[in-house]
Short mmCIF file of C-alpha atoms and ligand atoms in Angstrom, two decimals:
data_model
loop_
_atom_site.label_atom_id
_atom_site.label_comp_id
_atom_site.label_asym_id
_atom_site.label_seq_id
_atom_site.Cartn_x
_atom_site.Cartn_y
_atom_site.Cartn_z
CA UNK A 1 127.20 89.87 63.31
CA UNK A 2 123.71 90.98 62.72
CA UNK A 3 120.63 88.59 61.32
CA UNK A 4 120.98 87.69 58.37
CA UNK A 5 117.84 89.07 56.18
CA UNK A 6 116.38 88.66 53.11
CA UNK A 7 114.42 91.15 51.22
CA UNK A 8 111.58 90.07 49.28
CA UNK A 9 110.56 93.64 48.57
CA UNK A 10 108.93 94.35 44.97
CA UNK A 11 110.66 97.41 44.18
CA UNK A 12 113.36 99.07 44.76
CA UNK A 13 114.19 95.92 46.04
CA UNK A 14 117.50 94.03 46.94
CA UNK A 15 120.78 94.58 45.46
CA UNK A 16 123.67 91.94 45.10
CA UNK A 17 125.81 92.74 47.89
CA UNK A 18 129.26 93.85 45.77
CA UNK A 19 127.28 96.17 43.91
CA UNK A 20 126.31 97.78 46.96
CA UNK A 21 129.52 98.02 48.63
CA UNK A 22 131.15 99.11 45.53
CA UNK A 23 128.52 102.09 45.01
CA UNK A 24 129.20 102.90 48.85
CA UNK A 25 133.25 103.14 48.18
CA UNK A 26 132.41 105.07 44.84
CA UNK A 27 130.72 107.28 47.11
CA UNK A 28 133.87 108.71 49.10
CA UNK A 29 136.64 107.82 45.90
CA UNK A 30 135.60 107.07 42.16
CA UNK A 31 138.08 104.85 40.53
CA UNK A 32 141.03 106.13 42.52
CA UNK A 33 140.13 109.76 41.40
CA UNK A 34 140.11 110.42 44.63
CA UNK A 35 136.64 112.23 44.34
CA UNK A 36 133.44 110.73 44.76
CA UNK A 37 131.05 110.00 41.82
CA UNK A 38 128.50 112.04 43.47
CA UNK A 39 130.69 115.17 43.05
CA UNK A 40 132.00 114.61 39.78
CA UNK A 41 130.94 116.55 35.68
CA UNK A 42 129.38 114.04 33.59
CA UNK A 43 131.82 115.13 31.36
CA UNK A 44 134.76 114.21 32.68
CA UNK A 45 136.15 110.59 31.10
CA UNK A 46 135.78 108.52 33.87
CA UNK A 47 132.37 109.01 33.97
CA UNK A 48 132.06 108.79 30.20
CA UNK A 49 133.56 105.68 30.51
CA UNK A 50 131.50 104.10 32.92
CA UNK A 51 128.36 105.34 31.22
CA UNK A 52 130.05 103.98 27.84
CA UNK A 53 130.85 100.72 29.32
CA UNK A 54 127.19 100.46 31.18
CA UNK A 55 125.87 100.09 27.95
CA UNK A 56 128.47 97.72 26.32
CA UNK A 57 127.56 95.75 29.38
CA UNK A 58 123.63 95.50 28.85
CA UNK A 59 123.99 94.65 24.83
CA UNK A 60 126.58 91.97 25.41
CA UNK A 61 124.41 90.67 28.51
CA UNK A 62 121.19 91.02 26.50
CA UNK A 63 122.66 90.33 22.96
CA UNK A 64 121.25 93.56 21.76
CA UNK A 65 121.82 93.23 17.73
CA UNK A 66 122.76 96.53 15.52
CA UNK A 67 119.99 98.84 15.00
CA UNK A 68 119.21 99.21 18.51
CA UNK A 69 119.98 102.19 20.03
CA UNK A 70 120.48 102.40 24.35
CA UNK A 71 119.13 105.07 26.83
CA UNK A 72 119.78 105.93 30.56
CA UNK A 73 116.80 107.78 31.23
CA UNK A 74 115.21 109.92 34.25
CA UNK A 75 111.51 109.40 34.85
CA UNK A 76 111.24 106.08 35.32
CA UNK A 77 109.06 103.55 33.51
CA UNK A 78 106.10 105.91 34.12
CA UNK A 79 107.91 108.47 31.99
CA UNK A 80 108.08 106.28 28.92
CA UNK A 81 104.18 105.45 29.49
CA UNK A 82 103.51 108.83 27.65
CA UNK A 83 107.07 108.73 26.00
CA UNK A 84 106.89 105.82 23.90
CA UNK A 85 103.38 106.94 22.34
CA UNK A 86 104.74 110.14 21.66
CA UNK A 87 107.45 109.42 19.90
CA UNK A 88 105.94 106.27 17.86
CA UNK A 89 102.04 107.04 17.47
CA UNK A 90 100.62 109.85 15.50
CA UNK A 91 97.33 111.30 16.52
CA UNK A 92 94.99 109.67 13.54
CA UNK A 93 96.68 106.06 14.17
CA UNK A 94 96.21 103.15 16.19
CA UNK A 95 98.41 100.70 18.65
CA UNK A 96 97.23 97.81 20.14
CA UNK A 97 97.38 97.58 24.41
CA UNK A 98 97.32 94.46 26.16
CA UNK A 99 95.73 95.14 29.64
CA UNK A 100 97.07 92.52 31.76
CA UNK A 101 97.54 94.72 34.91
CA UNK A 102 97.51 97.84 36.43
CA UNK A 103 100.93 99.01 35.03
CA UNK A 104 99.85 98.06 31.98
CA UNK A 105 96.24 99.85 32.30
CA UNK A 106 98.25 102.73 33.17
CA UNK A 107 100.28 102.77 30.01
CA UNK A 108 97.18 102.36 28.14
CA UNK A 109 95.68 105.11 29.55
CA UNK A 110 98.64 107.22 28.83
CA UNK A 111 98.89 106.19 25.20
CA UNK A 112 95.23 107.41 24.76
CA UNK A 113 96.01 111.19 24.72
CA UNK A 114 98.14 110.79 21.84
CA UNK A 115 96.32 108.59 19.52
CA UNK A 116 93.87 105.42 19.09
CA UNK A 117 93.74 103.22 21.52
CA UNK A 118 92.69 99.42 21.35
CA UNK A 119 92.45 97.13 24.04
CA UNK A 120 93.02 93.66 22.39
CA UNK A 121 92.62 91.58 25.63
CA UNK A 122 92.17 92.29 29.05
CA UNK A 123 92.08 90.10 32.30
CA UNK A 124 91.05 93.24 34.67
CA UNK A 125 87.63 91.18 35.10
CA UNK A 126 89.48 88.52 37.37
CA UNK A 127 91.80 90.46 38.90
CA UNK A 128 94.54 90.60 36.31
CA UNK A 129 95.25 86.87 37.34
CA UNK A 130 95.78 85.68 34.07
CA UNK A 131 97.75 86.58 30.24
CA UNK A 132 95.06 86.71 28.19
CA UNK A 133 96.71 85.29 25.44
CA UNK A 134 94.30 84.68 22.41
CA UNK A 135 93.13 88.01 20.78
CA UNK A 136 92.93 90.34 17.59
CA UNK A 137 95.41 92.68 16.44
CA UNK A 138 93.81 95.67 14.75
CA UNK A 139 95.27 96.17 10.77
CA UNK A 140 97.53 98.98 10.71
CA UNK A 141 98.60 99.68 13.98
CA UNK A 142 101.41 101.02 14.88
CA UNK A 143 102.90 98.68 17.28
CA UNK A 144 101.72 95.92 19.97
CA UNK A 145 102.42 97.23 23.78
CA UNK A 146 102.84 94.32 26.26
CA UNK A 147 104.17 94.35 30.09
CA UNK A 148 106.50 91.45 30.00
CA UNK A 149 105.62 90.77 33.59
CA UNK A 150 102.84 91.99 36.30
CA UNK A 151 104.77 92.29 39.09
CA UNK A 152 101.99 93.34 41.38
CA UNK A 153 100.05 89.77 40.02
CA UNK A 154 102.77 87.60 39.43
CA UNK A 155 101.88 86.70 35.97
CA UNK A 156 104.29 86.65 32.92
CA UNK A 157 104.10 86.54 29.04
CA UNK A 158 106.25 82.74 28.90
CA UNK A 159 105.76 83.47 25.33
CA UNK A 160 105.82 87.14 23.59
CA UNK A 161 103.03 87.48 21.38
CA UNK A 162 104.03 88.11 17.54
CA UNK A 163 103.13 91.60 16.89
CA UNK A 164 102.23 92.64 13.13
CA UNK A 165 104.68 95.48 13.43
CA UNK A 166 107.14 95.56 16.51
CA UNK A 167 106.42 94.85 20.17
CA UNK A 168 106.80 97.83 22.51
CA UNK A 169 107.14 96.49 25.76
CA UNK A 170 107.50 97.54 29.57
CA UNK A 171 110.31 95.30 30.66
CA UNK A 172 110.43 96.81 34.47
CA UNK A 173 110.39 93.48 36.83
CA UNK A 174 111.87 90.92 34.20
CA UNK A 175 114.71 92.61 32.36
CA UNK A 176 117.95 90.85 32.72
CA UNK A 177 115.59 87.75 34.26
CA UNK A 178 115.42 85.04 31.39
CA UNK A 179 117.01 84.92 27.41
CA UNK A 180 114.76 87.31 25.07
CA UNK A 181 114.70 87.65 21.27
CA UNK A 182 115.23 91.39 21.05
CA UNK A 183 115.10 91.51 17.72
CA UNK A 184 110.74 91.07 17.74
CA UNK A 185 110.71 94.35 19.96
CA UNK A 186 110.37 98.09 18.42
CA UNK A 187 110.79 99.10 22.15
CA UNK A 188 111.77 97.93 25.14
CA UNK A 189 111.57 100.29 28.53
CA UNK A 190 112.24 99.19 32.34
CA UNK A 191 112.61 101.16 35.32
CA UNK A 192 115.98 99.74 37.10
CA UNK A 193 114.67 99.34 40.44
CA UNK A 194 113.16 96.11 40.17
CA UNK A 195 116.21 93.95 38.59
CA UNK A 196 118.37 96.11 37.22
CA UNK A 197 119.70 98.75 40.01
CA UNK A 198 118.54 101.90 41.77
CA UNK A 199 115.53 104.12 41.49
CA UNK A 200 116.51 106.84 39.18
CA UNK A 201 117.21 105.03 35.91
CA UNK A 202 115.06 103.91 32.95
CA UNK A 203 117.00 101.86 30.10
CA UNK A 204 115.50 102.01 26.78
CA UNK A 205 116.46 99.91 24.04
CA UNK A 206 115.05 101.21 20.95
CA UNK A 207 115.34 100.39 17.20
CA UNK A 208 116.33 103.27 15.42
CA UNK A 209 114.22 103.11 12.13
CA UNK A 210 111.05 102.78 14.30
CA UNK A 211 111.69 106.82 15.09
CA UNK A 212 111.23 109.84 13.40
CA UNK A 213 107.98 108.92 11.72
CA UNK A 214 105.38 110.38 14.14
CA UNK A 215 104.08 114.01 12.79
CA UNK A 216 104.23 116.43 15.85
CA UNK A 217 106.17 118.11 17.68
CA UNK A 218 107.94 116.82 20.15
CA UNK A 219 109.82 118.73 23.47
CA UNK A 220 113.37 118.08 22.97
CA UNK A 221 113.79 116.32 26.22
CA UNK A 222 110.86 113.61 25.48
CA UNK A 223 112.59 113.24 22.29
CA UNK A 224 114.68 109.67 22.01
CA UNK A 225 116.45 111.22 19.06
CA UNK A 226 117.86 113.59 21.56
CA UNK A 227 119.05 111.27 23.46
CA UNK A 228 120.13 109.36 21.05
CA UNK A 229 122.02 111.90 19.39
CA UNK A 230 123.80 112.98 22.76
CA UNK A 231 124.81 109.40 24.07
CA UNK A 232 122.29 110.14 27.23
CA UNK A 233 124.10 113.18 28.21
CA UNK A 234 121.91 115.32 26.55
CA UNK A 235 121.37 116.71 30.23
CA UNK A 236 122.74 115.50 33.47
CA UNK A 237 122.18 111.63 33.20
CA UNK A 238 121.48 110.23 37.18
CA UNK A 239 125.07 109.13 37.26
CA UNK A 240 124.91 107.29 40.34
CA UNK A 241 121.97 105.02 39.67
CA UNK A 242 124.34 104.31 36.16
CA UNK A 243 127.08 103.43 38.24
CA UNK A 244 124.94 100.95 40.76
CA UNK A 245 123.20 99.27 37.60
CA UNK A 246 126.99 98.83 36.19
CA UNK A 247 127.95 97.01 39.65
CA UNK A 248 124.74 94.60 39.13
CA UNK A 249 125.34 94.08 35.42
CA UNK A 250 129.05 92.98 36.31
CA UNK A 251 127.83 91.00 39.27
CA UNK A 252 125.56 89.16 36.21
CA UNK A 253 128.43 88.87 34.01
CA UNK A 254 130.81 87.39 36.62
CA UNK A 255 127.74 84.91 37.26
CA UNK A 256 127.67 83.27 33.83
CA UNK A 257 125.15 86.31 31.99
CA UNK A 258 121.35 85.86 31.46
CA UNK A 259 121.05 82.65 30.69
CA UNK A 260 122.76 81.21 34.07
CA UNK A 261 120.55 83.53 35.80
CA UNK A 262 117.55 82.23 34.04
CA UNK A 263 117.87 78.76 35.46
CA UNK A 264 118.56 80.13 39.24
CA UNK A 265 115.57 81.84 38.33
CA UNK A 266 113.28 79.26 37.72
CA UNK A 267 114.44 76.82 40.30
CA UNK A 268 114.20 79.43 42.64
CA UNK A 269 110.36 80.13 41.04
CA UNK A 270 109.81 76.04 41.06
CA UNK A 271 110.93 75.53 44.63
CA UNK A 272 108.40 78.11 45.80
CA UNK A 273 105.44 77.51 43.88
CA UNK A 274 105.72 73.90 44.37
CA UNK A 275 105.65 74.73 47.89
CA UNK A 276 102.51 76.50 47.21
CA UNK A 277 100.86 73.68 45.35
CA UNK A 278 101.21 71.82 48.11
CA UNK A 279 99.93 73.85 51.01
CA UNK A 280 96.41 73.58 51.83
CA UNK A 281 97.06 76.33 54.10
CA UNK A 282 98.61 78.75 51.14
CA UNK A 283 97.38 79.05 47.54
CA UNK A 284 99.14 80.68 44.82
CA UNK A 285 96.86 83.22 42.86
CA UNK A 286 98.10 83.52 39.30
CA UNK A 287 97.08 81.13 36.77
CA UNK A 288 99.94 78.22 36.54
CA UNK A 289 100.56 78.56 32.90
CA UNK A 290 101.19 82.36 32.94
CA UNK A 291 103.51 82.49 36.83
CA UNK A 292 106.02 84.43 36.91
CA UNK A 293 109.54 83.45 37.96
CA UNK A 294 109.87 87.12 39.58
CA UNK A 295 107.08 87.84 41.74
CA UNK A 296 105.03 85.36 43.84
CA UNK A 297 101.48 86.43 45.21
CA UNK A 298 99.82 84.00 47.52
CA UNK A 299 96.71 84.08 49.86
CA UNK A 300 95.59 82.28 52.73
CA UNK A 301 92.96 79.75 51.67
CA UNK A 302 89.38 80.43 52.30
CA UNK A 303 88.92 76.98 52.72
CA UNK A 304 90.40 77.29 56.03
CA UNK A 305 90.31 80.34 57.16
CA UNK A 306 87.15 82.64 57.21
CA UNK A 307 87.41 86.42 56.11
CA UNK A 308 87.10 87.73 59.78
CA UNK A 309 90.09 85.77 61.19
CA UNK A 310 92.18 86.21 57.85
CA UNK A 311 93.76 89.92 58.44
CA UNK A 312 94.99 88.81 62.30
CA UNK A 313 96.27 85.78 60.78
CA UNK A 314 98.07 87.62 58.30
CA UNK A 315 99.21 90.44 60.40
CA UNK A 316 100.24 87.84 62.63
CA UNK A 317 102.70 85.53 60.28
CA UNK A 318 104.46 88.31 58.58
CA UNK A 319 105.46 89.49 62.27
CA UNK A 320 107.09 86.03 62.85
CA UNK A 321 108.11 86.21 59.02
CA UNK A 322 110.05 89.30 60.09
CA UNK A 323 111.13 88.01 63.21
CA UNK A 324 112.77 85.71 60.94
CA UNK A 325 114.31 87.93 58.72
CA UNK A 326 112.16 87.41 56.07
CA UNK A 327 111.37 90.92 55.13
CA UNK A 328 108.59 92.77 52.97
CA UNK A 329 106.55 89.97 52.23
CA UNK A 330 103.32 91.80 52.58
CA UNK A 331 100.96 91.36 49.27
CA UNK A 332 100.30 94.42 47.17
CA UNK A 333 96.65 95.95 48.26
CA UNK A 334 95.04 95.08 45.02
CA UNK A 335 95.55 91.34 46.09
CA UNK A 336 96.09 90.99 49.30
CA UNK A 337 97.86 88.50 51.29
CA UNK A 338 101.68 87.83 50.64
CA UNK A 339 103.70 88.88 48.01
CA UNK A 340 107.31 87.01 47.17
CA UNK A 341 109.60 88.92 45.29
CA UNK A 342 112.29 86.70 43.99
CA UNK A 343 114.56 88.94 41.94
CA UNK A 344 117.98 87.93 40.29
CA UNK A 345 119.35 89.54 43.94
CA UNK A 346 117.57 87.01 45.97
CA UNK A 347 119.99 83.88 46.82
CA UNK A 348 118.02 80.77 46.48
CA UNK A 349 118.67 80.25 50.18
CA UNK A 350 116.32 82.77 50.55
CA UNK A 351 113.66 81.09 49.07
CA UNK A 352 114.47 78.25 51.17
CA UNK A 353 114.06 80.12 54.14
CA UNK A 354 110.80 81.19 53.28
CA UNK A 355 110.08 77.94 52.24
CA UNK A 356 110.75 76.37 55.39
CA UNK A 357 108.84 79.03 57.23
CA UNK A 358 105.61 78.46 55.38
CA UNK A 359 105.92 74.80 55.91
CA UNK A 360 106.51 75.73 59.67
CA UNK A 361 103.14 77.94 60.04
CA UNK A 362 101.17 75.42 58.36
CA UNK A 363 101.99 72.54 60.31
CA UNK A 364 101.94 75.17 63.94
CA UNK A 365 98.06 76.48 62.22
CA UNK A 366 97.03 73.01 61.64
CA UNK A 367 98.35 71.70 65.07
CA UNK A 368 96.54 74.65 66.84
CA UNK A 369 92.62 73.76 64.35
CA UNK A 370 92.74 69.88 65.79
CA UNK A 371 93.69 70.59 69.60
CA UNK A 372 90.93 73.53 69.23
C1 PLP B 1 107.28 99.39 39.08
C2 PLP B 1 106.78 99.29 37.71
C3 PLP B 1 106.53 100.44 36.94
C4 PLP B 1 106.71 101.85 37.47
O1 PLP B 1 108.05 102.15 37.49
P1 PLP B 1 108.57 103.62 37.87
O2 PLP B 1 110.02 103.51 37.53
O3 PLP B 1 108.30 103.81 39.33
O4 PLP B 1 107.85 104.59 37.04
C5 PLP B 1 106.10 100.26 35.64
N1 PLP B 1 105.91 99.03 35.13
C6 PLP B 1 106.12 97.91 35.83
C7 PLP B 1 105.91 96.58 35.20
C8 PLP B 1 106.57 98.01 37.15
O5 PLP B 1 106.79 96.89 37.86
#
């Protein structure tokens, strides 16, 4: 048998094994068709099905009320950076941007070619490690854009703002991670590959009413009414990546839904940070009040370890991380270090494993400082 590894990748990141192996036998024979999903119209019932039930899936799992329409989209999250403003902002109005990250700088950006832009609060001054949480809305705009959760900081709205209109919000590394109110959201877009499924796949959940008021013209294909209108399959919908995400949402069914994964969530989240808390070797670098439960950045402390010894150090305990089987734990450039992400897919022994390995190298580093 080989090691076993865990994957503490950011994105695409790991999968719960039966959704993998059922993808992989879908591959060679969908649902005893006897032809694999890969080779098979989008038209054909089985695949309507699947696609149909994908979506029961999410608004049971998500308790999506009436009103809300759902999309499988291509593009990813990106796409609906530039898709979202189209659709809800006309030129001459104004939305509110939170700018709590680089994700979210990016959809801010975005949003700026097709009307006015206002940054209500920004933490991009400290290195996006905070939520900035008390700010401004502007009167009249159209909607309040949030990222639910900065996976390359590891910081997370605990509490959604209350937006004077609707919240449009980038869901990508939380969806499916904790019990949400949809009903305060206009909007709510997520790339799969973080928690959901595959690369390939945006969901949107939109609220119907919210559409159809922006003046211009809009391409058909960047149009949610489209999509809408043709249950996804306004085009050829990435099937596959469907199918995987319908694996991991029955996986999360089977599991006891949202709210059982919520708690393995945060005990998973609790177990490592306290770990953190009480390294002197490690430090955490979000702000406590504002961690998220999904992805954990830490650093080597200063205190300890000078900036010319820090990248061999570094270098050196993700090789023995690896060695381990603890797998893509390298931070993300903009913050450097080590990077922990903890997705619904990662088993909390996982997180003890790492756990146990930090411990390890801090007790081995501090051994090594007194006999030197
Ligand atoms: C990864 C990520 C994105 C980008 O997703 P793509 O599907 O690659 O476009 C956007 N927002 C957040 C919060 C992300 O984590």
């Amino acid at each position: 048998m080989s090691k076993v590894v865990y994957n503490f990748s950011a994105g695409p990141c790991v999968l719960p094994k039966q959704a993998t192996e059922a993808a992989a036998a879908a591959i060679a024979d969908f649902a005893g068709t006897g032809i694999g999903i890969m080779e098979m119209s989008h038209r054909t019932k089985p695949i309507e099905g699947m696609v149909a039930e994908t979506e029961e899936l999410l608004r049971e799992l998500l308790f999506i009320p009436s009103g809300y329409e759902i999309l499988f989209l291509g593009g990813g999250a990106s796409l609906q950076f530039c898709m979202a403003p189209m659709n809800l902002l006309d030129s001459n109005a104004n939305a509110d941007y939170t700018d709590t990250g680089v994700w979210a700088n990016k959809a801010l950006k975005e949003a700026k070619r097709f009307g006015k832009v206002n940054v209500v609060c920004s933490s991009k001054e400290s290195v996006y490690n905070h939520i900035p949480k008390s700010f401004e809305q502007t009167p009249g705009a159209a909607y309040l854009h949030i990222t639910s959760n900065n996976t390359i900081y590891g910081t997370q709205w605990k509490e959604f703002p209350k937006a004077n209109t609707y919240l449009v919000c980038d869901m990508s590394s939380d969806i499916l991670s904790r019990s949400v109110d949809i009903s305060k959201f206009g909007l709510i877009y997520a790339g799969a590959q973080k928690n959901m499924g595959p690369a390939g796949v945006a969901v949107v959940i939109v609220r119907s009413d919210i559409l159809g008021k922006a003046e211009r013209e809009i391409p058909t294909m960047l149009d949610y009414r489209t999509h809408i209108a043709e249950k996804s399959m306004f085009n050829t919908p990435p099937v596959f990546s469907i199918y995987v995400m319908n694996r991991v949402l029955h996986w999360l069914k089977n599991l006891g839904g949202v709210a059982a994964m919520e708690k393995t969530n945060i005990k998973k989240a609790n177990l490592l940070y306290e770990a953190l808390d009480s390294s002197k070797l490690f430090k955490g670098t979000a702000a406590k009040e504002d961690r998220s439960t999904m992805n954990v950045p830490f650093v080597l402390n200063p205190e300890f370890v000078s900036e010319d010894k820090k990248e061999a150090l570094e270098k050196e305990l993700l090789k023995s991380a690896a060695e381990k089987g603890l797998e893509q734990l390298k931070g993300h450039r903009s913050v450097g270090g080590f990077r922990a992400s903890i997705y619904n897919a990662m088993p909390i022994e996982g997180v003890e494993a790492l756990v146990g390995f930090l411990q390890d190298a801090e007790l081995r580093f501090f051994t090594l400082l007194s006999n030197s």
